[in-house]
Short mmCIF file of C-alpha atoms in Angstrom, two decimals:
data_model
loop_
_atom_site.label_atom_id
_atom_site.label_comp_id
_atom_site.label_asym_id
_atom_site.label_seq_id
_atom_site.Cartn_x
_atom_site.Cartn_y
_atom_site.Cartn_z
CA UNK W 859 -12.75 8.34 9.68
CA UNK W 860 -10.08 7.29 12.08
CA UNK W 861 -6.69 7.87 10.54
CA UNK W 862 -4.18 5.06 10.66
CA UNK W 863 -2.65 5.40 14.04
CA UNK W 864 0.99 4.95 13.30
CA UNK W 865 3.34 4.75 10.37
CA UNK W 866 4.68 1.30 9.65
CA UNK W 867 8.03 2.49 10.92
CA UNK W 868 6.71 2.61 14.48
CA UNK W 869 3.66 0.29 14.40
CA UNK W 870 3.80 -3.43 15.23
CA UNK W 871 3.64 -3.91 11.47
CA UNK W 872 6.74 -1.86 10.78
CA UNK W 873 8.64 -2.43 7.58
CA UNK W 874 11.98 -2.17 9.31
CA UNK W 875 13.12 0.88 7.42
CA UNK W 876 16.27 1.95 9.17
CA UNK W 877 17.01 5.51 10.21
CA UNK W 878 20.33 7.25 10.01
CA UNK W 879 22.07 7.25 13.33
CA UNK W 880 23.86 10.29 14.60
CA UNK W 881 26.21 10.76 17.50
CA UNK W 882 29.13 12.79 18.76
CA UNK W 883 32.23 12.99 16.58
CA UNK W 884 34.82 10.31 17.20
CA UNK W 885 37.69 11.00 19.52
CA UNK W 886 40.42 12.99 17.82
CA UNK W 887 38.19 14.30 15.07
CA UNK W 888 39.66 17.40 13.47
CA UNK W 889 37.57 20.57 14.09
CA UNK W 890 36.54 22.68 11.13
CA UNK W 891 38.43 25.85 10.48
CA UNK W 892 35.50 28.25 10.96
CA UNK W 893 36.45 31.90 11.36
CA UNK W 894 40.01 31.60 10.06
CA UNK W 895 39.38 33.36 6.76
CA UNK W 896 40.81 30.37 4.84
CA UNK W 897 38.99 27.54 3.16
CA UNK W 898 38.43 24.38 5.17
CA UNK W 899 40.94 21.74 4.24
CA UNK W 900 39.74 19.60 1.37
CA UNK W 901 36.32 21.23 1.02
CA UNK W 902 37.03 24.02 -1.44
CA UNK W 903 34.66 26.25 0.55
CA UNK W 904 35.26 29.50 2.36
CA UNK W 905 33.89 30.11 5.83
CA UNK W 906 30.25 31.10 5.69
CA UNK W 907 29.52 29.02 2.61
CA UNK W 908 26.61 26.57 2.81
CA UNK W 909 27.82 23.21 4.10
CA UNK W 910 27.91 20.41 1.55
CA UNK W 911 24.68 18.45 1.13
CA UNK W 912 24.46 14.90 2.37
CA UNK W 913 25.96 12.32 0.08
CA UNK W 914 23.18 11.91 -2.46
CA UNK W 915 25.13 9.21 -4.23
CA UNK W 916 25.09 6.95 -1.19
CA UNK W 917 21.38 7.69 -0.66
CA UNK W 918 20.62 6.75 -4.24
CA UNK W 919 22.74 3.62 -3.93
CA UNK W 920 20.87 2.57 -0.85
CA UNK W 921 17.48 3.25 -2.53
CA UNK W 922 18.57 1.03 -5.44
CA UNK W 923 19.65 -1.67 -3.04
CA UNK W 924 16.30 -1.62 -1.27
CA UNK W 925 14.40 -1.75 -4.52
CA UNK W 926 16.60 -4.67 -5.62
CA UNK W 927 15.70 -6.55 -2.45
CA UNK W 928 11.99 -5.90 -2.96
CA UNK W 929 12.12 -6.96 -6.61
CA UNK W 930 14.11 -10.10 -5.83
CA UNK W 931 11.83 -11.04 -2.97
CA UNK W 932 8.77 -10.69 -5.18
CA UNK W 933 10.27 -13.02 -7.79
CA UNK W 934 11.28 -15.58 -5.21
CA UNK W 935 7.99 -15.48 -3.29
CA UNK W 936 6.15 -16.10 -6.55
CA UNK W 937 8.46 -18.90 -7.66
CA UNK W 938 9.01 -20.64 -4.32
CA UNK W 939 6.36 -19.25 -1.95
CA UNK W 940 7.01 -17.03 1.05
CA UNK W 941 7.57 -19.92 3.58
CA UNK W 942 10.21 -21.52 1.42
CA UNK W 943 12.16 -18.30 0.76
CA UNK W 944 14.81 -17.45 3.31
CA UNK W 945 16.56 -14.15 3.87
CA UNK W 946 19.80 -15.79 2.85
CA UNK W 947 18.27 -16.84 -0.49
CA UNK W 948 16.98 -13.33 -1.11
CA UNK W 949 20.35 -11.78 -0.31
CA UNK W 950 22.35 -14.21 -2.49
CA UNK W 951 20.00 -13.68 -5.43
CA UNK W 952 19.97 -9.94 -5.01
CA UNK W 953 23.72 -9.82 -4.39
CA UNK W 954 23.20 -7.96 -1.12
CA UNK W 955 24.91 -8.82 2.14
CA UNK W 956 22.91 -10.06 5.15
CA UNK W 957 24.08 -7.01 7.06
CA UNK W 958 22.79 -4.68 4.30
CA UNK W 959 19.45 -6.51 4.36
CA UNK W 960 19.01 -5.76 8.08
CA UNK W 961 19.83 -2.11 7.44
CA UNK W 962 16.67 -1.98 5.35
CA UNK W 963 14.28 -4.44 7.04
CA UNK W 964 13.88 -5.86 10.54
CA UNK W 965 13.27 -9.26 9.03
CA UNK W 966 11.50 -11.20 6.33
CA UNK W 967 8.02 -10.29 7.55
CA UNK W 968 8.94 -6.61 7.40
CA UNK W 969 9.97 -7.05 3.78
CA UNK W 970 6.63 -8.76 3.00
CA UNK W 971 4.77 -5.93 4.71
CA UNK W 972 6.57 -3.43 2.54
CA UNK W 973 5.52 -5.36 -0.61
CA UNK W 974 1.93 -5.54 0.60
CA UNK W 975 1.91 -1.91 1.49
CA UNK W 976 3.05 -0.89 -1.99
CA UNK W 977 -0.07 -2.50 -3.53
CA UNK W 978 -2.38 -1.37 -0.72
CA UNK W 979 -1.28 2.24 -1.00
CA UNK W 980 -1.61 2.24 -4.82
CA UNK W 981 -5.20 1.07 -4.52
CA UNK W 982 -6.17 3.67 -1.96
CA UNK W 983 -4.40 6.51 -3.79
CA UNK W 984 -6.20 5.50 -6.99
CA UNK W 985 -9.55 5.76 -5.20
CA UNK W 986 -8.64 9.14 -3.67
CA UNK W 987 -7.61 10.43 -7.08
CA UNK W 988 -11.06 9.56 -8.43
CA UNK W 989 -12.60 11.40 -5.47
CA UNK W 990 -10.64 14.50 -6.31
CA UNK W 991 -12.48 14.76 -9.67
CA UNK W 992 -15.37 17.29 -9.31
CA UNK W 993 -17.48 15.17 -11.65
CA UNK W 994 -17.09 12.19 -9.36
CA UNK W 995 -17.90 14.29 -6.31
CA UNK W 996 -21.30 15.17 -7.82
CA UNK W 997 -21.97 11.73 -9.36
CA UNK W 998 -24.80 9.48 -8.32
CA UNK W 999 -23.86 6.45 -6.22
CA UNK W 1000 -23.84 3.93 -9.08
CA UNK W 1001 -21.51 6.01 -11.25
CA UNK W 1002 -19.29 6.89 -8.30
CA UNK W 1003 -18.91 3.32 -7.05
CA UNK W 1004 -18.18 2.19 -10.62
CA UNK W 1005 -15.46 4.80 -11.08
CA UNK W 1006 -13.91 4.12 -7.66
CA UNK W 1007 -13.90 0.38 -8.10
CA UNK W 1008 -12.45 0.39 -11.60
CA UNK W 1009 -9.67 2.75 -10.53
CA UNK W 1010 -8.90 0.57 -7.51
CA UNK W 1011 -8.79 -2.64 -9.53
CA UNK W 1012 -6.59 -1.06 -12.24
CA UNK W 1013 -4.11 -0.06 -9.55
CA UNK W 1014 -3.94 -3.31 -7.60
CA UNK W 1015 -3.76 -5.50 -10.70
CA UNK W 1016 -1.17 -3.45 -12.60
CA UNK W 1017 1.56 -5.94 -11.67
CA UNK W 1018 0.12 -9.46 -11.34
CA UNK W 1019 3.12 -10.65 -9.35
CA UNK W 1020 2.66 -7.85 -6.78
CA UNK W 1021 -1.08 -8.65 -6.74
CA UNK W 1022 -0.32 -12.23 -5.82
CA UNK W 1023 1.97 -11.15 -3.04
CA UNK W 1024 -0.56 -8.70 -1.58
CA UNK W 1025 -3.63 -10.92 -1.82
CA UNK W 1026 -2.30 -14.46 -1.45
CA UNK W 1027 1.22 -14.71 0.03
CA UNK W 1028 0.44 -12.41 2.96
CA UNK W 1029 -2.39 -14.55 4.26
CA UNK W 1030 -1.64 -16.38 7.51
CA UNK W 1031 2.00 -15.46 7.65
CA UNK W 1032 2.32 -14.11 11.17
CA UNK W 1033 1.10 -11.61 13.75
CA UNK W 1034 2.96 -8.58 12.42
CA UNK W 1035 1.65 -9.05 8.90
CA UNK W 1036 -1.86 -9.62 10.15
CA UNK W 1037 -1.69 -6.46 12.28
CA UNK W 1038 -0.64 -4.56 9.18
CA UNK W 1039 -3.51 -5.97 7.16
CA UNK W 1040 -5.93 -5.14 9.90
CA UNK W 1041 -4.80 -1.51 9.81
CA UNK W 1042 -5.65 -1.40 6.14
CA UNK W 1043 -8.95 -3.15 6.73
CA UNK W 1044 -9.88 -0.50 9.26
CA UNK W 1045 -8.96 2.25 6.83
CA UNK W 1046 -11.03 0.73 4.04
CA UNK W 1047 -13.98 -0.05 6.33
CA UNK W 1048 -14.26 3.60 7.30
CA UNK W 1049 -13.80 4.64 3.65
CA UNK W 1050 -16.69 2.44 2.54
CA UNK W 1051 -18.90 3.43 5.46
CA UNK W 1052 -18.37 7.04 4.37
CA UNK W 1053 -19.53 6.12 0.88
CA UNK W 1054 -22.60 4.37 2.27
CA UNK W 1055 -23.47 7.41 4.41
CA UNK W 1056 -23.19 9.64 1.33
CA UNK W 1057 -25.60 7.36 -0.54
CA UNK W 1058 -28.03 7.53 2.45
CA UNK W 1059 -27.87 11.34 2.52
CA UNK W 1060 -28.66 11.43 -1.18
CA UNK W 1061 -31.70 9.16 -0.63
CA UNK W 1062 -30.11 6.38 -2.71
CA UNK W 1063 -29.60 3.84 0.08
CA UNK W 1064 -31.50 2.76 3.19
CA UNK W 1065 -30.23 4.15 6.48
CA UNK W 1066 -28.70 1.39 8.60
CA UNK W 1067 -25.43 0.39 10.27
CA UNK W 1068 -23.14 -0.61 7.40
CA UNK W 1069 -20.08 -1.53 9.46
CA UNK W 1070 -20.41 -5.32 9.29
CA UNK W 1071 -21.60 -5.17 5.69
CA UNK W 1072 -18.40 -3.31 4.67
CA UNK W 1073 -16.16 -5.80 6.44
CA UNK W 1074 -17.93 -8.55 4.50
CA UNK W 1075 -17.51 -6.54 1.27
CA UNK W 1076 -13.78 -6.21 1.91
CA UNK W 1077 -13.58 -9.96 2.34
CA UNK W 1078 -15.33 -10.42 -1.01
CA UNK W 1079 -12.90 -7.98 -2.68
CA UNK W 1080 -9.89 -9.81 -1.32
CA UNK W 1081 -11.23 -13.19 -2.35
CA UNK W 1082 -12.10 -12.10 -5.85
CA UNK W 1083 -8.83 -10.23 -6.46
CA UNK W 1084 -6.93 -13.25 -5.11
CA UNK W 1085 -8.90 -15.47 -7.45
CA UNK W 1086 -7.95 -13.21 -10.36
CA UNK W 1087 -4.28 -13.37 -9.30
CA UNK W 1088 -4.39 -17.18 -9.54
CA UNK W 1089 -6.24 -17.14 -12.87
CA UNK W 1090 -5.12 -14.01 -14.76
CA UNK W 1091 -5.72 -15.60 -18.13
CA UNK W 1092 -9.34 -16.53 -17.40
CA UNK W 1093 -10.89 -13.07 -17.06
CA UNK W 1094 -9.83 -9.44 -17.35
CA UNK W 1095 -9.36 -6.85 -14.62
CA UNK W 1096 -12.37 -5.02 -16.07
CA UNK W 1097 -14.52 -8.11 -15.59
CA UNK W 1098 -13.19 -8.34 -12.03
CA UNK W 1099 -13.98 -4.66 -11.39
CA UNK W 1100 -17.52 -4.90 -12.73
CA UNK W 1101 -18.24 -7.98 -10.58
CA UNK W 1102 -17.02 -6.01 -7.55
CA UNK W 1103 -19.30 -3.13 -8.55
CA UNK W 1104 -22.26 -5.55 -8.41
CA UNK W 1105 -21.23 -6.66 -4.90
CA UNK W 1106 -20.74 -3.09 -3.63
CA UNK W 1107 -24.04 -1.85 -5.01
CA UNK W 1108 -25.88 -4.95 -3.62
CA UNK W 1109 -24.57 -4.12 -0.16
CA UNK W 1110 -26.15 -0.68 -0.54
CA UNK W 1111 -29.39 -2.20 -1.81
CA UNK W 1112 -28.85 -0.87 -5.34
CA UNK W 1113 -29.02 -2.60 -8.67
CA UNK W 1114 -26.02 -2.43 -10.95
CA UNK W 1115 -28.21 -2.68 -14.02
CA UNK W 1116 -28.35 1.10 -14.48
CA UNK W 1117 -24.70 1.75 -13.60
CA UNK W 1118 -23.18 4.54 -15.65
CA UNK W 1119 -21.26 3.53 -18.80
CA UNK W 1120 -17.49 3.84 -19.00
CA UNK W 1121 -16.35 7.32 -18.06
CA UNK W 1122 -19.84 8.65 -17.36
CA UNK W 1123 -20.65 10.33 -14.09
CA UNK W 1124 -23.52 12.50 -13.24
CA UNK W 1125 -26.22 13.50 -10.77
CA UNK W 1126 -26.37 16.07 -8.08
CA UNK W 1127 -25.74 16.42 -4.37
CA UNK W 1128 -22.60 16.41 -2.36
CA UNK W 1129 -21.08 14.54 0.47
CA UNK W 1130 -18.06 12.32 0.23
CA UNK W 1131 -15.95 9.59 1.68
CA UNK W 1132 -14.76 9.73 5.24
CA UNK W 1133 -11.15 9.00 4.28
CA UNK W 1134 -8.57 11.58 5.35
CA UNK W 1135 -5.58 11.92 3.09
CA UNK W 1136 -3.33 11.70 6.17
CA UNK W 1137 -4.70 8.25 6.88
CA UNK W 1138 -2.94 6.94 3.79
CA UNK W 1139 0.11 9.11 4.29
CA UNK W 1140 0.73 7.45 7.65
CA UNK W 1141 1.03 4.04 6.08
CA UNK W 1142 4.70 3.47 5.34
CA UNK W 1143 5.78 3.03 1.74
CA UNK W 1144 5.24 4.94 -1.46
CA UNK W 1145 2.86 2.62 -3.25
CA UNK W 1146 -0.61 0.82 -1.97
CA UNK W 1147 -4.66 -2.08 -1.52
CA UNK W 1148 -7.29 -3.66 0.22
CA UNK W 1149 -5.56 -6.94 0.97
CA UNK W 1150 -6.34 -7.45 4.57
CA UNK W 1151 -9.21 -9.89 5.00
CA UNK W 1152 -8.38 -13.55 4.61
CA UNK W 1153 -8.21 -15.46 1.38
#
C-alpha cells in the first residue's frame, strides 16, 4: 500500500514540533583548549575525552512541558469544546508561556492534530501487533477480522477523553486537520483493501473492487466510535467492536454468525495486509486511529 507521504512535521498537517536550531558560535565565544594537555576550563575533562552529552535535563523538561500542554488541551477541549478553547486559556491552565507553546506547536490546530495522531497511531499499531502473531497470519477471515477489530477498538477507546477528541472534536475544524485525517483515511483504506484481497485469495470473498466499500466502512467505524464516545455508559467497547466486526464481514459478503470465539484463530493459507510498517512510522507522534471520515 502507499506509505504515508510525509511525516506530520513536514506535511500540511504538521503538528508544529519544533526542531533545535544550530548556528555559528556567537562573537567572542571562547575556543576550547584542545591539544593543550590540560583540562578544558570548567568541564573536568581532558583533551580527547568524549564531549558531554546534550542536556538531558532540559530535554526531559521540554518533554514534560509538551505532555502538560497536550493533557491540558484534552481536558479543556472536552469541557469547553475546541472552538471555545484559546491558546491563551491552554497556556494559563497548563502554566506554560505563550512563547513556550509556540516552541512546541505551530498553533492550536497543530496541537489538535497531535492529539488525534496519538489515538490514530495507537489504533494502527494495535492492528499491526495482531498481524505479527503467526496464529493470526494463518487465521480464516472471520477470526482475523474479529481479532484485528477488537484490538483496534481496545486501543482507541482506552482513554474516553482522547477518543472524543479524535472522533468528535476534530471534525470540521479546518483544512490542516482535514488533510491529516485524509492521510489516515488513505492509510486505512489501503490496509482494509489488503485484507479484502487476502480474503479473495483464500476463496472467502468475491473478487471485486473494494476501494469504495472500504471508504464507506471507515465512515461507519468513525460514526460508531464517535457514538460510543458520546454514550460510554450505554454499551461496552466489546459490544462496539463486535458490531464493527459485523459491518466489516458484511462488506466482504461474509456472515458474522460463525466468527471465532474470543481468542480463537485458525484456518490455513497465507497472505496479509498491504500496510507497510513505515507507513505508520511516518505519521508524527508516538501514539495512534481511524478518525478521519466525518462524524
